[in-house]
Amino acid sequence: MLRLPPLPLSRLVTPTDVVYGAGSLAVLKLLDAGRIVVFTRRGQTADRVRALLPGRVEVLSPSWTGEPTLEALQGSIRDVELAGPDWIVAIGGGSVIDGARLVWLTYECPHLDLLQTEKAINVPRLRSRARFCAVPTTAGSGAEASPAVAFEQRSYHGKRIISSPELIPDLVLLDPRLTIQLPASVTVSSALDAFTHAVEGFTSAMQNPLVDGLAVDSARGVAASLAIAVDEPENEAARGELLMAAFRAGTVQAHRIPGLSHAVAHQLGSLGVAHGTANAILLPHVIRMNARHLPTNHRYSELASRAGIGATADDLAEFTERMTHKIGLPTTVRQVVGDASEGTIKLVIAGALKDSCARGNPVPVDELSITALLEAAWG
């Protein structure tokens, strides 16, 4: 991978290999590796991996739960160092893939201070000891296509982000069979996270025409397949379309900074609001707020039309609300966290203003606009 300096040009960086299709997990048998470490929380998947890779795999349960913290990662870091793999495979949702990438980064660079590595320039070259494979089991975060890794720090309100093309996986396996057992609530909240990546990416202040089509295809895929996946949980075609939509949206997010929904959702995570749920609540309000700006309104309308969702910004917002109501996801922040103190609101506002995603919003934001958004979304 070229280590290009910052350029005033569009760029597209993707995983080296992406394999799609039912049963694609079996590609793991083809890895040129003497020792493979696999992170997964799924017992059945662990058994299947052991059968695929007899004698050369160590299956580990992640030492972290939920969003990774540096403290919680230490057990897995020690396990990987002892195993000495030449491939690390993460099978799970976004938090599993992100945590495993941080473990991989530490395995490659054991003396690296991750708290001083938030700028891409601080991430050294990887792959001297191992390569990385991501196998998503939810269709939402797009972590499998992303150069960014999120983690939580106890002394820091909100998420910390390390971003570098070095962190993009070498291999991605998109196997819809691994998503069939997901409950409807996870299916919808994950897909609406991907939908938010597509919508905020398409309208981002950071332009990159190389990924516009991916944003459209992602939004179209979610709109066409999500209700089917909820009503027919074992429909592999619908599940596969959602996986591809999430991958495309993750690629969009990797190349265009998302907007205000993500900036605030990152802060709500520290209050216990799951990321997909937060975006499902926030996105309709953000769309309607931004749509007051005529050029952004036109951009929303273009996306709605090209993705087959309607013809207006409000059609995008209403699709999100319709899917949220379909399975009874929370529609307000209050339903998840209750009332908030004035101090908590101030922390959320301050964190959102500092969040890099706020700079991607197509309309400039300030304390007043974020306060208005929170008042609308809190309920």
Coordinates of C-alpha atoms in Angstrom, one line a residue:
M1 CA 0.0 0.0 0.0
L2 CA 1.4 3.4 -1.0
R3 CA 1.9 5.8 1.9
L4 CA 0.9 9.0 0.1
P5 CA 1.1 12.4 1.7
P6 CA -2.1 14.4 2.0
L7 CA -3.2 15.4 -1.4
P8 CA -6.0 17.8 -2.6
L9 CA -7.3 14.9 -4.7
S10 CA -9.9 12.1 -4.3
R11 CA -8.5 8.7 -3.4
L12 CA -10.0 5.2 -3.1
V13 CA -8.4 2.7 -0.7
T14 CA -10.1 -0.6 -0.1
P15 CA -9.3 -4.1 1.3
T16 CA -6.9 -6.1 -0.8
D17 CA -9.5 -8.9 -1.3
V18 CA -13.2 -9.1 -0.7
V19 CA -15.1 -12.4 -1.1
Y20 CA -18.9 -12.4 -1.1
G21 CA -21.4 -15.3 -0.9
A22 CA -23.0 -17.9 1.2
G23 CA -20.3 -20.2 2.6
S24 CA -17.5 -17.8 1.9
L25 CA -16.2 -18.4 5.5
A26 CA -14.6 -21.5 4.0
V27 CA -12.0 -19.3 2.2
L28 CA -10.1 -19.3 5.5
K29 CA -8.9 -22.8 4.5
L30 CA -6.9 -21.1 1.7
L31 CA -4.9 -18.8 3.9
D32 CA -1.2 -19.2 3.5
A33 CA -0.5 -19.3 7.2
G34 CA 1.2 -21.6 9.7
R35 CA -0.7 -20.2 12.7
I36 CA -4.0 -18.4 12.7
V37 CA -5.7 -16.7 15.7
V38 CA -9.5 -16.2 15.3
F39 CA -11.5 -13.9 17.6
T40 CA -15.2 -14.8 17.9
R41 CA -17.9 -14.9 20.6
R42 CA -20.0 -17.5 18.7
G43 CA -19.6 -21.1 19.8
Q44 CA -21.0 -22.6 16.6
T45 CA -18.7 -20.4 14.5
A46 CA -15.7 -21.4 16.7
D47 CA -16.4 -25.1 16.1
R48 CA -16.8 -24.5 12.4
V49 CA -13.5 -22.6 12.2
R50 CA -11.7 -25.4 14.1
A51 CA -13.0 -27.9 11.6
L52 CA -11.9 -25.8 8.7
L53 CA -8.4 -25.2 10.1
P54 CA -7.4 -28.3 12.0
G55 CA -4.1 -28.0 13.8
R56 CA -3.3 -24.5 12.8
V57 CA -5.9 -22.3 14.5
E58 CA -6.4 -20.9 18.0
V59 CA -9.9 -19.6 18.6
L60 CA -10.1 -16.9 21.3
S61 CA -13.0 -15.2 22.9
P62 CA -12.3 -11.4 22.9
S63 CA -11.2 -10.1 26.3
W64 CA -13.3 -7.0 25.8
T65 CA -17.1 -6.7 25.7
G66 CA -18.9 -4.0 23.8
E67 CA -16.8 -1.1 22.7
P68 CA -13.1 -1.9 23.3
T69 CA -11.1 -0.1 25.9
L70 CA -7.4 -0.3 26.1
E71 CA -7.6 -1.9 29.5
A72 CA -10.0 -4.6 28.4
L73 CA -7.8 -5.4 25.4
Q74 CA -4.8 -6.4 27.4
G75 CA -5.8 -10.1 27.9
S76 CA -6.2 -10.6 24.2
I77 CA -3.0 -8.8 23.4
R78 CA -1.2 -11.3 25.7
D79 CA -2.9 -14.2 24.1
V80 CA -1.9 -13.2 20.6
E81 CA 1.7 -12.6 21.6
L82 CA 1.8 -16.1 23.0
A83 CA 0.2 -17.6 20.0
G84 CA 2.5 -15.8 17.5
P85 CA 0.1 -15.9 14.5
D86 CA 0.8 -14.9 10.9
W87 CA -3.0 -14.2 10.4
I88 CA -5.5 -12.6 12.8
V89 CA -9.2 -13.1 11.9
A90 CA -12.0 -11.2 13.5
I91 CA -15.5 -12.7 13.2
G92 CA -18.2 -10.5 14.7
G93 CA -19.7 -7.1 14.7
G94 CA -18.0 -3.7 14.6
S95 CA -16.7 -3.8 18.2
V96 CA -15.1 -7.2 17.7
I97 CA -13.5 -6.2 14.4
D98 CA -12.2 -2.9 15.9
G99 CA -10.9 -4.5 19.0
A100 CA -9.1 -7.2 17.1
R101 CA -7.5 -4.6 14.8
L102 CA -6.2 -2.8 17.9
V103 CA -4.8 -6.1 19.1
W104 CA -3.2 -6.6 15.7
L105 CA -1.8 -3.1 15.8
T106 CA -0.2 -3.7 19.2
Y107 CA 1.1 -7.2 18.1
E108 CA 2.8 -5.5 15.2
C109 CA 4.1 -2.5 17.2
P110 CA 4.2 -3.6 20.9
H111 CA 5.9 -0.3 22.0
L112 CA 3.3 2.0 20.3
D113 CA 1.4 4.4 22.6
L114 CA -2.2 4.1 21.2
L115 CA -3.2 7.3 22.9
Q116 CA -0.6 9.2 20.8
T117 CA -1.6 7.5 17.6
E118 CA -4.8 9.2 16.6
K119 CA -3.2 10.9 13.5
A120 CA -2.6 8.5 10.6
I121 CA 1.0 9.7 10.3
N122 CA 1.7 8.1 13.7
V123 CA 0.7 4.6 12.5
P124 CA 3.7 2.7 11.3
R125 CA 3.7 0.1 8.5
L126 CA 2.0 -3.1 9.5
R127 CA 2.1 -6.7 8.3
S128 CA 5.7 -7.5 9.3
R129 CA 4.3 -10.2 11.7
A130 CA 0.7 -10.9 10.6
R131 CA -2.1 -9.9 8.2
F132 CA -5.7 -9.3 9.1
C133 CA -9.0 -10.7 8.0
A134 CA -12.4 -9.3 8.9
V135 CA -15.6 -11.4 8.8
P136 CA -18.6 -9.2 9.7
T137 CA -21.6 -10.9 11.4
T138 CA -23.7 -7.8 11.4
A139 CA -24.6 -5.6 8.5
G140 CA -24.0 -2.1 9.8
S141 CA -20.7 -0.7 11.1
G142 CA -18.7 -1.2 7.9
A143 CA -15.6 -1.7 10.1
E144 CA -14.5 -4.3 7.6
A145 CA -13.9 -1.6 5.0
S146 CA -12.7 1.2 7.3
P147 CA -9.2 2.6 8.0
A148 CA -10.6 3.9 11.4
V149 CA -10.7 2.1 14.7
A150 CA -12.8 3.3 17.5
F151 CA -12.2 2.7 21.2
E152 CA -13.3 4.1 24.5
Q153 CA -11.1 5.7 27.2
R154 CA -12.4 5.9 30.7
S155 CA -11.1 9.4 31.3
Y156 CA -12.3 10.7 27.9
H157 CA -16.0 11.5 27.1
G158 CA -16.8 9.9 23.8
K159 CA -14.8 7.7 21.4
R160 CA -11.2 7.9 20.5
I161 CA -10.3 7.2 16.9
I162 CA -7.1 5.9 15.2
S163 CA -7.3 6.1 11.5
S164 CA -4.8 4.9 8.8
P165 CA -5.0 3.0 5.6
E166 CA -2.6 0.5 7.2
L167 CA -5.6 -0.6 9.3
I168 CA -7.8 -1.7 6.4
P169 CA -8.1 -5.5 6.4
D170 CA -6.2 -7.6 3.9
L171 CA -9.1 -9.9 3.4
V172 CA -12.9 -9.4 4.0
L173 CA -15.4 -12.3 3.9
L174 CA -19.0 -11.4 3.4
D175 CA -21.0 -14.5 4.3
P176 CA -24.8 -13.9 4.7
R177 CA -25.3 -17.1 6.5
L178 CA -23.4 -15.7 9.5
T179 CA -26.1 -13.0 9.9
I180 CA -29.2 -15.1 9.8
Q181 CA -29.6 -15.6 13.5
L182 CA -29.6 -11.9 14.3
P183 CA -32.6 -10.6 16.2
A184 CA -34.7 -8.1 14.4
S185 CA -33.6 -5.2 16.6
V186 CA -30.0 -5.8 15.8
T187 CA -30.7 -6.3 12.1
V188 CA -32.6 -2.9 11.9
S189 CA -30.3 -0.9 14.1
S190 CA -27.2 -2.1 12.3
A191 CA -28.7 -1.5 8.9
L192 CA -29.8 2.0 9.8
D193 CA -26.2 2.7 10.9
A194 CA -25.1 1.7 7.4
F195 CA -27.9 3.8 6.0
T196 CA -26.6 6.8 8.0
H197 CA -23.1 6.2 6.6
A198 CA -24.5 6.3 3.1
V199 CA -26.7 9.4 3.7
E200 CA -24.1 11.4 5.6
G201 CA -21.4 10.3 3.2
F202 CA -23.3 11.4 0.1
T203 CA -23.9 14.8 1.6
S204 CA -20.6 15.2 3.4
A205 CA -18.8 18.5 3.2
M206 CA -15.7 16.4 2.3
Q207 CA -16.3 15.6 -1.3
N208 CA -15.0 12.4 -3.0
P209 CA -16.9 11.6 -6.3
L210 CA -15.2 8.1 -6.3
V211 CA -17.6 6.9 -3.7
D212 CA -20.9 8.7 -4.6
G213 CA -22.1 5.6 -6.5
L214 CA -21.3 3.4 -3.5
A215 CA -23.4 5.6 -1.3
V216 CA -26.4 5.4 -3.7
D217 CA -26.0 1.6 -4.0
S218 CA -25.8 1.2 -0.2
A219 CA -28.9 3.3 0.5
R220 CA -30.8 1.4 -2.3
G221 CA -29.7 -1.9 -0.8
V222 CA -30.9 -1.1 2.7
A223 CA -34.2 0.3 1.5
A224 CA -34.9 -2.7 -0.7
S225 CA -33.8 -5.5 1.6
L226 CA -34.2 -4.4 5.3
A227 CA -38.0 -5.1 5.6
I228 CA -37.6 -8.4 3.9
A229 CA -34.7 -9.4 6.2
V230 CA -37.0 -8.6 9.2
D231 CA -40.0 -10.4 7.9
E232 CA -38.0 -13.4 6.5
P233 CA -35.0 -13.7 8.8
E234 CA -33.6 -16.7 6.9
N235 CA -33.8 -15.0 3.5
E236 CA -30.1 -15.2 2.4
A237 CA -30.6 -12.9 -0.6
A238 CA -31.9 -10.1 1.6
R239 CA -29.2 -10.7 4.3
G240 CA -26.5 -10.7 1.6
E241 CA -27.8 -7.4 0.1
L242 CA -27.6 -5.8 3.6
L243 CA -24.0 -7.1 4.1
M244 CA -23.0 -5.6 0.7
A245 CA -24.8 -2.4 1.6
A246 CA -22.9 -2.1 4.9
F247 CA -19.6 -2.8 3.2
R248 CA -20.3 -0.2 0.5
A249 CA -21.4 2.3 3.2
G250 CA -18.3 1.5 5.2
T251 CA -16.2 2.4 2.2
V252 CA -18.0 5.6 1.8
Q253 CA -17.5 6.5 5.4
A254 CA -13.8 5.7 5.0
H255 CA -13.5 8.3 2.3
R256 CA -15.9 11.0 3.3
I257 CA -16.3 12.3 6.8
P258 CA -19.9 11.7 8.1
G259 CA -21.9 14.4 9.7
L260 CA -23.8 15.6 12.7
S261 CA -25.7 12.4 13.4
H262 CA -22.4 10.5 13.9
A263 CA -20.8 13.4 15.9
V264 CA -23.6 13.2 18.5
A265 CA -24.1 9.4 18.3
H266 CA -20.4 9.1 19.4
Q267 CA -21.2 11.0 22.5
L268 CA -24.4 9.2 23.3
G269 CA -22.4 5.9 23.3
S270 CA -20.9 6.9 26.6
L271 CA -24.4 7.2 28.0
G272 CA -25.3 3.7 27.0
V273 CA -27.0 4.3 23.7
A274 CA -26.0 1.7 21.1
H275 CA -24.4 3.4 18.0
G276 CA -26.9 2.1 15.5
T277 CA -29.8 3.0 17.7
A278 CA -28.4 6.5 18.3
N279 CA -28.1 7.1 14.5
A280 CA -31.7 5.7 14.0
I281 CA -33.0 8.3 16.4
L282 CA -30.8 11.2 15.3
L283 CA -30.7 10.9 11.5
P284 CA -34.3 12.0 10.7
H285 CA -33.8 15.2 12.8
V286 CA -30.4 15.9 11.2
I287 CA -31.8 15.5 7.7
R288 CA -34.6 17.9 8.4
M289 CA -32.3 20.4 10.0
N290 CA -29.8 20.3 7.2
A291 CA -32.5 20.3 4.5
R292 CA -33.2 24.0 5.4
H293 CA -30.0 24.6 3.5
L294 CA -31.1 24.6 -0.2
P295 CA -28.0 23.0 -1.8
T296 CA -28.1 20.2 0.9
N297 CA -31.8 19.7 0.3
H298 CA -31.1 19.2 -3.4
R299 CA -28.4 16.7 -2.5
Y300 CA -30.8 14.7 -0.3
S301 CA -33.4 14.7 -3.0
E302 CA -30.8 13.4 -5.5
L303 CA -29.9 10.5 -3.2
A304 CA -33.6 9.7 -2.5
S305 CA -34.3 9.6 -6.2
R306 CA -31.3 7.6 -7.3
A307 CA -31.7 5.1 -4.5
G308 CA -35.4 4.6 -5.2
I309 CA -36.5 5.9 -1.8
G310 CA -38.6 8.8 -3.0
A311 CA -37.9 12.3 -4.2
T312 CA -37.2 14.5 -1.2
A313 CA -35.1 14.8 1.9
D314 CA -38.2 13.9 4.0
D315 CA -38.5 10.6 2.2
L316 CA -35.0 9.6 3.6
A317 CA -36.1 10.7 7.1
E318 CA -39.4 8.9 6.8
F319 CA -37.7 5.6 5.7
T320 CA -35.6 5.7 8.8
E321 CA -38.5 6.4 11.0
R322 CA -40.6 3.7 9.4
M323 CA -38.1 1.0 9.9
T324 CA -37.5 2.2 13.5
H325 CA -41.2 1.9 14.2
K326 CA -41.5 -1.5 12.4
I327 CA -39.7 -3.4 15.2
G328 CA -40.2 -1.0 18.1
L329 CA -36.7 0.5 18.4
P330 CA -36.5 3.6 20.6
T331 CA -37.5 6.7 18.9
T332 CA -36.1 9.2 21.4
V333 CA -32.9 9.3 23.5
R334 CA -35.1 9.6 26.7
Q335 CA -36.4 6.1 26.1
V336 CA -32.9 4.8 26.5
V337 CA -31.2 7.0 29.1
G338 CA -34.1 8.9 30.7
D339 CA -33.7 12.5 31.7
A340 CA -30.3 14.2 31.4
S341 CA -28.7 16.7 33.7
E342 CA -27.6 20.0 32.4
G343 CA -24.0 18.9 32.9
T344 CA -24.5 15.8 30.8
I345 CA -26.0 17.8 27.9
K346 CA -23.1 20.2 28.0
L347 CA -20.7 17.3 27.8
V348 CA -22.5 15.9 24.8
I349 CA -22.5 19.2 23.0
A350 CA -18.9 19.9 23.7
G351 CA -17.9 16.4 22.6
A352 CA -19.9 16.7 19.4
L353 CA -18.3 20.0 18.5
K354 CA -14.9 18.5 18.9
D355 CA -15.8 15.3 17.0
S356 CA -14.3 15.2 13.5
C357 CA -17.7 14.2 12.1
A358 CA -19.1 17.6 12.9
R359 CA -16.7 19.0 10.3
G360 CA -18.2 16.7 7.7
N361 CA -21.7 18.0 8.2
P362 CA -22.8 19.8 5.0
V363 CA -24.1 22.7 7.1
P364 CA -21.8 24.3 9.7
V365 CA -22.8 23.5 13.2
D366 CA -22.4 25.3 16.5
E367 CA -23.6 25.0 20.1
L368 CA -27.1 26.3 19.3
S369 CA -27.7 23.9 16.4
I370 CA -26.6 20.9 18.4
T371 CA -28.7 22.0 21.4
A372 CA -31.7 22.2 19.1
L373 CA -31.0 18.7 17.7
L374 CA -30.7 17.3 21.2
E375 CA -34.0 18.9 22.2
A376 CA -35.7 17.4 19.3
A377 CA -34.1 13.9 19.6
W378 CA -34.4 13.6 23.4
G379 CA -38.1 13.6 23.4

